[in-house]
PDB file of C-alpha atoms in Angstrom:
ATOM      1  CA  MET A  18      -0.373  -0.123  -0.168  1.00 33.00           C
ATOM      2  CA  PHE A  19       3.108   2.572   0.880  1.00 35.00           C
ATOM      3  CA  ALA A  20       5.788   0.822  -1.322  1.00 36.00           C
ATOM      4  CA  HIS A  21       5.158   2.870  -4.233  1.00 37.00           C
ATOM      5  CA  GLN A  22       5.835   6.002  -1.567  1.00 39.00           C
ATOM      6  CA  ASP A  23      10.199   7.374  -2.380  1.00 44.00           C
ATOM      7  CA  GLY A  24      11.316   6.640   0.981  1.00 45.00           C
ATOM      8  CA  VAL A  25       9.072   4.465   2.379  1.00 42.00           C
ATOM      9  CA  THR A  26       9.846   0.270   3.342  1.00 45.00           C
ATOM     10  CA  VAL A  27       7.848  -1.722   3.880  1.00 43.00           C
ATOM     11  CA  ALA A  28       8.374  -4.761   6.159  1.00 45.00           C
ATOM     12  CA  SER A  29       6.381  -7.873   7.111  1.00 44.00           C
ATOM     13  CA  SER A  30       8.186  -7.563  10.723  1.00 47.00           C
ATOM     14  CA  LEU A  31      10.383  -5.193  12.387  1.00 49.00           C
ATOM     15  CA  ARG A  32      11.970  -6.346  15.378  1.00 50.00           C
ATOM     16  CA  LEU A  33      12.855  -3.514  18.482  1.00 50.00           C
ATOM     17  CA  PRO A  34      14.627  -3.876  21.839  1.00 55.00           C
ATOM     18  CA  ASP A  35      12.693  -5.215  24.854  1.00 52.00           C
ATOM     19  CA  LYS A  36      13.248  -1.559  27.528  1.00 52.00           C
ATOM     20  CA  ASP A  37      13.370  -4.664  29.920  1.00 56.00           C
ATOM     21  CA  THR A  38      15.411  -7.245  29.146  1.00 57.00           C
ATOM     22  CA  GLY A  39      17.277  -5.810  25.874  1.00 58.00           C
ATOM     23  CA  ARG A  40      15.832  -9.209  23.616  1.00 57.00           C
ATOM     24  CA  PRO A  41      14.223  -7.817  20.186  1.00 50.00           C
ATOM     25  CA  ARG A  42      11.187  -8.249  19.944  1.00 47.00           C
ATOM     26  CA  ASP A  43       8.924  -8.221  16.052  1.00 45.00           C
ATOM     27  CA  ILE A  44       6.433  -5.165  15.538  1.00 51.00           C
ATOM     28  CA  GLU A  45       4.237  -7.539  12.975  1.00 57.00           C
ATOM     29  CA  CYS A  46       2.121  -7.093   9.913  1.00 63.00           C
ATOM     30  CA  ARG A  47      -0.692  -9.077  10.224  1.00 65.00           C
ATOM     31  CA  ASP A  48      -4.064 -10.142   7.667  1.00 64.00           C
ATOM     32  CA  GLN A  49      -6.920 -11.710  10.999  1.00 69.00           C
ATOM     33  CA  GLY A  50      -9.622 -11.508   8.269  1.00 76.00           C
ATOM     34  CA  ARG A  51     -11.690 -10.223  10.700  1.00 85.00           C
ATOM     35  CA  LYS A  52     -12.317  -6.587  13.114  1.00 90.00           C
ATOM     36  CA  VAL A  53      -9.481  -5.860  15.351  1.00 90.00           C
ATOM     37  CA  GLY A  54     -11.064  -6.048  18.959  1.00 93.00           C
ATOM     38  CA  VAL A  55      -9.604  -5.036  22.762  1.00 94.00           C
ATOM     39  CA  PRO A  56      -7.049  -8.066  23.556  1.00 92.00           C
ATOM     40  CA  GLN A  57      -5.189  -6.858  20.192  1.00 90.00           C
ATOM     41  CA  ILE A  58      -5.369  -3.600  21.407  1.00 91.00           C
ATOM     42  CA  GLU A  59      -4.314  -4.355  24.430  1.00 92.00           C
ATOM     43  CA  ALA A  60      -1.239  -6.667  23.313  1.00 89.00           C
ATOM     44  CA  PHE A  61       0.073  -4.412  20.659  1.00 87.00           C
ATOM     45  CA  ALA A  62      -0.239  -1.417  23.832  1.00 87.00           C
ATOM     46  CA  LYS A  63       1.909  -3.208  25.419  1.00 87.00           C
ATOM     47  CA  LYS A  64       4.794  -3.509  23.171  1.00 83.00           C
ATOM     48  CA  CYS A  65       4.863  -0.241  22.338  1.00 79.00           C
ATOM     49  CA  GLU A  66       5.495   0.116  25.700  1.00 80.00           C
ATOM     50  CA  LYS A  67       8.805  -2.240  25.956  1.00 76.00           C
ATOM     51  CA  THR A  68       9.756  -0.887  23.053  1.00 71.00           C
ATOM     52  CA  GLY A  69       9.880   2.866  22.907  1.00 69.00           C
ATOM     53  CA  ILE A  70       7.552   3.636  21.297  1.00 68.00           C
ATOM     54  CA  HIS A  71       5.669   6.926  21.548  1.00 63.00           C
ATOM     55  CA  HIS A  72       2.910   6.552  19.979  1.00 66.00           C
ATOM     56  CA  GLY A  73       0.737   3.387  18.135  1.00 77.00           C
ATOM     57  CA  ILE A  74      -1.055   3.614  14.265  1.00 79.00           C
ATOM     58  CA  VAL A  75      -2.801  -0.079  14.287  1.00 85.00           C
ATOM     59  CA  VAL A  76      -4.303   0.096  10.457  1.00 83.00           C
ATOM     60  CA  ALA A  77      -6.657  -2.381   9.735  1.00 85.00           C
ATOM     61  CA  ALA A  78      -8.719  -4.020   6.492  1.00 82.00           C
ATOM     62  CA  ILE A  79     -11.738  -4.543   8.069  1.00 86.00           C
ATOM     63  CA  GLY A  80     -12.251  -2.056  10.325  1.00 87.00           C
ATOM     64  CA  PHE A  81     -12.212  -2.551  14.381  1.00 91.00           C
ATOM     65  CA  THR A  82     -14.579  -2.455  16.774  1.00 93.00           C
ATOM     66  CA  ARG A  83     -16.293   0.125  18.445  1.00 93.00           C
ATOM     67  CA  THR A  84     -15.059  -1.375  21.937  1.00 95.00           C
ATOM     68  CA  ALA A  85     -11.646  -1.464  20.294  1.00 93.00           C
ATOM     69  CA  ARG A  86     -11.736   2.057  18.940  1.00 92.00           C
ATOM     70  CA  THR A  87     -12.428   3.622  22.569  1.00 94.00           C
ATOM     71  CA  LYS A  88     -10.158   1.411  24.513  1.00 93.00           C
ATOM     72  CA  ALA A  89      -7.283   2.567  21.864  1.00 90.00           C
ATOM     73  CA  LYS A  90      -8.002   5.888  22.065  1.00 89.00           C
ATOM     74  CA  ALA A  91      -7.264   5.384  26.447  1.00 91.00           C
ATOM     75  CA  LEU A  92      -3.641   3.923  25.503  1.00 90.00           C
ATOM     76  CA  ASN A  93      -2.977   6.911  23.099  1.00 84.00           C
ATOM     77  CA  LEU A  94      -3.174   4.450  20.080  1.00 86.00           C
ATOM     78  CA  THR A  95      -4.189   5.693  16.937  1.00 83.00           C
ATOM     79  CA  CYS A  96      -7.106   2.905  14.686  1.00 86.00           C
ATOM     80  CA  MET A  97      -7.272   3.807  11.009  1.00 82.00           C
ATOM     81  CA  ASP A  98      -8.769   1.482   7.986  1.00 81.00           C
ATOM     82  CA  LEU A  99      -7.459   1.730   4.785  1.00 75.00           C
ATOM     83  CA  ALA A 100      -8.925   4.398   3.434  1.00 74.00           C
ATOM     84  CA  GLU A 101      -7.851   6.896   6.379  1.00 71.00           C
ATOM     85  CA  ALA A 102      -4.387   5.102   6.391  1.00 67.00           C
ATOM     86  CA  GLU A 103      -3.967   6.043   2.328  1.00 61.00           C
ATOM     87  CA  SER A 104      -4.585   9.613   3.509  1.00 57.00           C
ATOM     88  CA  PHE A 105      -1.617  10.056   6.076  1.00 55.00           C
ATOM     89  CA  GLU A 106       1.422  12.116   5.238  1.00 53.00           C
ATOM     90  CA  TRP A 107       3.446   9.608   7.372  1.00 51.00           C
ATOM     91  CA  ILE A 108       5.756  11.314   7.367  1.00 46.00           C
ATOM     92  CA  GLY A 109       5.555  14.361   7.852  1.00 56.00           C
ATOM     93  CA  THR A 110       7.458  17.327   6.124  1.00 64.00           C
ATOM     94  CA  VAL A 111      10.990  18.416   7.289  1.00 68.00           C
ATOM     95  CA  THR A 112      13.298  21.612   6.194  1.00 74.00           C
ATOM     96  CA  ILE A 113      16.674  22.936   7.235  1.00 71.00           C
ATOM     97  CA  ILE A 114      16.471  25.929   6.807  1.00 74.00           C
ATOM     98  CA  GLY A 115      20.072  28.146   5.967  1.00 76.00           C
ATOM     99  CA  GLN A 116      21.343  31.703   6.241  1.00 80.00           C
ATOM    100  CA  PHE A 117      23.996  33.384   5.113  1.00 81.00           C
ATOM    101  CA  TYR A 118      26.551  36.195   5.197  1.00 83.00           C
ATOM    102  CA  ASN A 119      28.286  38.366   2.294  1.00 85.00           C
ATOM    103  CA  PHE A 120      29.699  41.781   2.905  1.00 89.00           C
ATOM    104  CA  THR A 121      29.309  43.883   0.264  1.00 91.00           C
ATOM    105  CA  ALA A 122      31.377  46.590   2.279  1.00 93.00           C
ATOM    106  CA  VAL A 123      33.866  46.329   4.953  1.00 93.00           C
ATOM    107  CA  ASP A 124      35.464  50.186   5.626  1.00 93.00           C
ATOM    108  CA  ALA A 125      37.644  50.791   8.362  1.00 92.00           C
ATOM    109  CA  ARG A 126      38.890  54.120  10.601  1.00 93.00           C
ATOM    110  CA  VAL A 127      41.481  53.277  12.836  1.00 94.00           C
ATOM    111  CA  ARG A 128      41.733  55.308  16.293  1.00 94.00           C
ATOM    112  CA  VAL A 129      44.980  56.491  17.775  1.00 94.00           C
ATOM    113  CA  VAL A 130      46.611  58.015  20.414  1.00 90.00           C
ATOM    114  CA  GLU A 131      48.037  61.192  18.737  1.00 80.00           C
ATOM    115  CA  GLY A 132      48.606  64.209  22.276  1.00 83.00           C
ATOM    116  CA  GLU A 133      50.135  66.234  20.776  1.00 82.00           C
ATOM    117  CA  ARG A 134      51.645  64.511  17.296  1.00 88.00           C
ATOM    118  CA  LYS A 135      49.487  63.713  13.995  1.00 90.00           C
ATOM    119  CA  VAL A 136      49.521  60.461  11.818  1.00 91.00           C
ATOM    120  CA  THR A 137      51.023  61.062   9.193  1.00 91.00           C
ATOM    121  CA  ASN A 138      49.491  59.097   5.891  1.00 90.00           C
ATOM    122  CA  PRO A 139      49.856  56.844   4.356  1.00 91.00           C
ATOM    123  CA  SER A 140      50.084  54.706   7.621  1.00 93.00           C
ATOM    124  CA  THR A 141      50.530  50.999   8.373  1.00 95.00           C
ATOM    125  CA  VAL A 142      48.611  49.107  11.474  1.00 95.00           C
ATOM    126  CA  TYR A 143      50.098  46.090  13.204  1.00 96.00           C
ATOM    127  CA  THR A 144      49.257  43.794  15.557  1.00 95.00           C
ATOM    128  CA  PRO A 145      50.689  43.133  18.904  1.00 95.00           C
ATOM    129  CA  ASP A 146      53.291  40.997  17.194  1.00 94.00           C
ATOM    130  CA  GLY A 147      53.925  43.459  14.877  1.00 95.00           C
ATOM    131  CA  LEU A 148      53.076  42.101  11.739  1.00 95.00           C
ATOM    132  CA  PRO A 149      50.572  43.651   9.517  1.00 95.00           C
ATOM    133  CA  TYR A 150      47.029  43.867  10.523  1.00 94.00           C
ATOM    134  CA  THR A 151      45.223  42.545   6.928  1.00 90.00           C
ATOM    135  CA  GLY A 152      41.944  42.334   8.910  1.00 87.00           C
ATOM    136  CA  GLU A 153      41.908  38.827   9.277  1.00 85.00           C
ATOM    137  CA  GLY A 154      38.501  37.459  11.405  1.00 86.00           C
ATOM    138  CA  ILE A 155      36.202  40.995  12.038  1.00 89.00           C
ATOM    139  CA  GLN A 156      33.479  39.543   9.707  1.00 86.00           C
ATOM    140  CA  SER A 157      32.839  37.202  11.755  1.00 85.00           C
ATOM    141  CA  HIS A 158      33.711  39.659  14.662  1.00 87.00           C
ATOM    142  CA  ILE A 159      31.012  41.740  13.167  1.00 89.00           C
ATOM    143  CA  ILE A 160      28.987  39.097  12.839  1.00 86.00           C
ATOM    144  CA  ASP A 161      28.798  38.349  16.173  1.00 85.00           C
ATOM    145  CA  LYS A 162      27.732  41.158  17.128  1.00 88.00           C
ATOM    146  CA  LEU A 163      24.835  41.387  14.818  1.00 88.00           C
ATOM    147  CA  PRO A 164      21.815  42.689  16.671  1.00 89.00           C
ATOM    148  CA  PRO A 165      19.105  40.038  17.458  1.00 86.00           C
ATOM    149  CA  GLU A 166      16.548  41.122  15.085  1.00 85.00           C
ATOM    150  CA  VAL A 167      19.073  40.494  12.240  1.00 85.00           C
ATOM    151  CA  ARG A 168      20.766  37.294  13.696  1.00 80.00           C
ATOM    152  CA  ASN A 169      17.384  35.831  13.419  1.00 78.00           C
ATOM    153  CA  SER A 170      16.211  37.062  10.310  1.00 80.00           C
ATOM    154  CA  THR A 171      13.766  34.758   8.035  1.00 78.00           C
ATOM    155  CA  LYS A 172      13.794  36.515   4.527  1.00 84.00           C
ATOM    156  CA  ARG A 173      16.760  38.185   2.230  1.00 87.00           C
ATOM    157  CA  GLN A 174      17.326  41.213   3.248  1.00 90.00           C
ATOM    158  CA  THR A 175      20.922  44.018   3.165  1.00 94.00           C
ATOM    159  CA  PHE A 176      21.753  45.821   6.958  1.00 93.00           C
ATOM    160  CA  ASN A 177      23.928  48.375   6.899  1.00 95.00           C
ATOM    161  CA  GLY A 178      25.841  48.700  10.371  1.00 94.00           C
ATOM    162  CA  GLN A 179      28.782  50.113  12.229  1.00 95.00           C
ATOM    163  CA  VAL A 180      30.768  48.004  15.035  1.00 93.00           C
ATOM    164  CA  ILE A 181      33.356  50.000  17.005  1.00 94.00           C
ATOM    165  CA  VAL A 182      36.688  47.218  18.125  1.00 92.00           C
ATOM    166  CA  LEU A 183      39.005  47.974  20.458  1.00 92.00           C
ATOM    167  CA  MET A 184      42.189  47.210  19.055  1.00 91.00           C
ATOM    168  CA  ASP A 185      44.802  46.542  22.432  1.00 92.00           C
ATOM    169  CA  GLY A 186      48.109  45.660  22.067  1.00 94.00           C
ATOM    170  CA  PHE A 187      48.032  47.397  17.843  1.00 96.00           C
ATOM    171  CA  PHE A 188      49.723  50.429  16.906  1.00 96.00           C
ATOM    172  CA  VAL A 189      50.278  52.175  13.601  1.00 95.00           C
ATOM    173  CA  VAL A 190      53.584  53.431  11.958  1.00 95.00           C
ATOM    174  CA  ASP A 191      53.567  56.528  10.096  1.00 94.00           C
ATOM    175  CA  ASN A 192      54.935  57.928   6.875  1.00 93.00           C
ATOM    176  CA  LEU A 193      57.958  59.780   9.099  1.00 94.00           C
ATOM    177  CA  SER A 194      58.476  55.896  10.797  1.00 94.00           C
ATOM    178  CA  GLN A 195      56.170  57.949  14.119  1.00 94.00           C
ATOM    179  CA  ARG A 196      54.717  55.167  16.503  1.00 95.00           C
ATOM    180  CA  PHE A 197      51.574  55.365  17.886  1.00 95.00           C
ATOM    181  CA  GLN A 198      48.940  53.215  20.236  1.00 95.00           C
ATOM    182  CA  VAL A 199      45.150  51.916  18.171  1.00 95.00           C
ATOM    183  CA  LYS A 200      42.854  52.976  20.241  1.00 94.00           C
ATOM    184  CA  ASP A 201      40.207  51.502  18.205  1.00 94.00           C
ATOM    185  CA  ILE A 202      39.046  50.584  14.529  1.00 94.00           C
ATOM    186  CA  ILE A 203      35.758  52.244  13.712  1.00 95.00           C
ATOM    187  CA  PHE A 204      34.204  49.377  11.231  1.00 94.00           C
ATOM    188  CA  THR A 205      31.271  49.957   8.829  1.00 96.00           C
ATOM    189  CA  TYR A 206      29.991  47.320   6.841  1.00 95.00           C
ATOM    190  CA  VAL A 207      26.844  46.310   4.007  1.00 95.00           C
ATOM    191  CA  LEU A 208      25.949  43.096   4.819  1.00 92.00           C
ATOM    192  CA  GLU A 209      23.953  41.143   2.526  1.00 90.00           C
ATOM    193  CA  ILE A 210      21.775  38.093   4.088  1.00 87.00           C
ATOM    194  CA  GLU A 211      20.441  35.221   2.231  1.00 84.00           C
ATOM    195  CA  VAL A 212      17.655  33.310   3.563  1.00 82.00           C
ATOM    196  CA  THR A 213      17.707  29.665   1.979  1.00 78.00           C
ATOM    197  CA  GLU A 214      15.183  26.926   3.346  1.00 77.00           C
ATOM    198  CA  ARG A 215      14.440  23.057   1.818  1.00 74.00           C
ATOM    199  CA  PRO A 216      13.152  19.691   2.479  1.00 73.00           C
ATOM    200  CA  ILE A 217      15.732  17.186   4.304  1.00 65.00           C
ATOM    201  CA  THR A 218      15.503  13.476   2.826  1.00 61.00           C
ATOM    202  CA  LEU A 219      14.879  11.082   5.160  1.00 54.00           C
ATOM    203  CA  HIS A 220      16.965   7.283   4.802  1.00 52.00           C
ATOM    204  CA  HIS A 221      17.197   4.196   6.419  1.00 48.00           C
ATOM    205  CA  TYR A 222      20.302   2.783   7.066  1.00 48.00           C
ATOM    206  CA  LEU A 223      20.892  -1.088   8.026  1.00 46.00           C
ATOM    207  CA  GLY A 224      24.334  -1.752   9.416  1.00 48.00           C
ATOM    208  CA  GLU A 225      26.255  -4.725   9.891  1.00 48.00           C
ATOM    209  CA  ASN A 226      25.381  -4.374  13.623  1.00 49.00           C
ATOM    210  CA  ALA A 227      22.266  -1.759  14.507  1.00 50.00           C
ATOM    211  CA  ALA A 228      20.079  -0.248  12.287  1.00 52.00           C
ATOM    212  CA  LEU A 229      20.982   3.784  11.194  1.00 56.00           C
ATOM    213  CA  GLU A 230      18.126   6.153  11.197  1.00 62.00           C
ATOM    214  CA  ILE A 231      19.847   9.396   8.442  1.00 66.00           C
ATOM    215  CA  ALA A 232      18.123  12.437   8.094  1.00 65.00           C
ATOM    216  CA  SER A 233      19.883  14.705   5.001  1.00 69.00           C
ATOM    217  CA  GLY A 234      19.229  17.814   3.342  1.00 68.00           C
ATOM    218  CA  GLN A 235      21.141  20.564   1.323  1.00 72.00           C
ATOM    219  CA  ILE A 236      21.120  24.265   0.447  1.00 71.00           C
ATOM    220  CA  THR A 237      22.653  25.790  -2.747  1.00 73.00           C
ATOM    221  CA  PHE A 238      23.192  29.223  -2.878  1.00 68.00           C
ATOM    222  CA  SER A 239      24.778  32.534  -4.677  1.00 69.00           C
ATOM    223  CA  GLY A 240      27.868  32.140  -2.486  1.00 66.00           C
ATOM    224  CA  GLY A 241      27.977  28.410  -1.502  1.00 69.00           C
ATOM    225  CA  GLN A 242      26.106  25.837  -0.024  1.00 73.00           C
ATOM    226  CA  SER A 243      25.653  23.967   2.898  1.00 74.00           C
ATOM    227  CA  THR A 244      24.303  19.826   4.517  1.00 74.00           C
ATOM    228  CA  VAL A 245      22.692  19.314   7.723  1.00 70.00           C
ATOM    229  CA  ALA A 246      22.580  15.851   8.356  1.00 71.00           C
ATOM    230  CA  PHE A 247      21.229  14.116  11.690  1.00 68.00           C
ATOM    231  CA  VAL A 248      22.346  10.151  12.213  1.00 70.00           C
ATOM    232  CA  LYS A 249      20.170   8.159  14.852  1.00 66.00           C
ATOM    233  CA  SER A 250      21.275   4.996  16.290  1.00 63.00           C
ATOM    234  CA  LYS A 251      20.502   3.183  19.604  1.00 63.00           C
ATOM    235  CA  ASP A 252      23.612   5.699  21.103  1.00 64.00           C
ATOM    236  CA  GLY A 253      21.082   8.302  20.603  1.00 63.00           C
ATOM    237  CA  VAL A 254      21.612  11.417  17.913  1.00 63.00           C
ATOM    238  CA  VAL A 255      24.424  13.183  16.682  1.00 67.00           C
ATOM    239  CA  GLY A 256      23.872  16.669  14.001  1.00 65.00           C
ATOM    240  CA  TYR A 257      26.409  17.280  12.106  1.00 68.00           C
ATOM    241  CA  VAL A 258      26.871  20.400   9.820  1.00 69.00           C
ATOM    242  CA  VAL A 259      29.186  21.267   6.791  1.00 70.00           C
ATOM    243  CA  SER A 260      28.884  25.049   4.820  1.00 69.00           C
ATOM    244  CA  THR A 261      30.319  26.924   2.856  1.00 67.00           C
ATOM    245  CA  CYS A 262      29.563  30.822   3.759  1.00 62.00           C
ATOM    246  CA  GLY A 263      26.350  29.476   5.771  1.00 59.00           C
ATOM    247  CA  LEU A 264      26.499  30.740   9.177  1.00 62.00           C
ATOM    248  CA  ASN A 265      23.654  29.927  10.970  1.00 67.00           C
ATOM    249  CA  HIS A 266      21.122  27.057  10.389  1.00 66.00           C
ATOM    250  CA  GLY A 267      18.224  25.771  11.565  1.00 67.00           C
ATOM    251  CA  VAL A 268      15.248  22.843  11.779  1.00 64.00           C
ATOM    252  CA  LYS A 269      11.738  22.677  10.950  1.00 65.00           C
ATOM    253  CA  ILE A 270       9.181  19.959  11.105  1.00 59.00           C
ATOM    254  CA  GLY A 271       6.076  20.280   9.675  1.00 60.00           C
ATOM    255  CA  ASP A 272       3.896  23.586  11.448  1.00 61.00           C
ATOM    256  CA  LEU A 273       5.712  23.247  14.675  1.00 61.00           C
ATOM    257  CA  PRO A 274       8.353  26.250  15.265  1.00 63.00           C
ATOM    258  CA  GLU A 275      11.921  26.299  14.703  1.00 65.00           C
ATOM    259  CA  ARG A 276      15.020  24.901  15.913  1.00 63.00           C
ATOM    260  CA  ARG A 277      18.147  26.233  15.560  1.00 64.00           C
ATOM    261  CA  LEU A 278      21.435  24.892  15.935  1.00 60.00           C
ATOM    262  CA  SER A 279      24.175  26.334  17.740  1.00 50.00           C
TER     263      SER A 279
END
């Protein structure tokens, strides 16, 4: 019934570990040839409890007895006939959201402690180690200082801003070889923010020793790309982000609020 759906695997029997004994237990597909009654509902609920399933769904071709539906509701189980099952969204919409930053302009104004002397240009800024300062790391610093409304932007926008950075230990040597202590540098910038949303592809992988559930998705944008992957195993869920120019990532499942990935 579901085999034609992409990403769906139909198995005649699924083995899950019992929470108490650790031994595998079967979750079966059966054709009973009659309506499902209370005993079948109670047995299935017990299996769900022992194998850690939070919500069970029972699909019956012939249907359910009235008391079985009542019992299922009390045990937090969902009962479906074939028509309902065929129209049910078994895997909800899962998307990843990527926010990407592109600096189109960054200008710097160096302020020094002058006293009675004045800087004669051209001049060069040096790091405390005596190396010419090239502005390395300033874009990351600017991003860290972005206002929350900009960092959490959900749509494409261009942001003009300014940030003042203290430069302890930095110094300037001017055209007359005079040395001045740097007070700070004022960076004025223009930042383009691109927000892209793409669906995640769900996979199921059976390894040699245990089953792994893998959810992954890729975003391609004007300046690079990001790949987000989640791997679920018996030890828990591990997330990975591999990105070029993508700074902020999030996951959205169905109508639930977006969750940011740190």
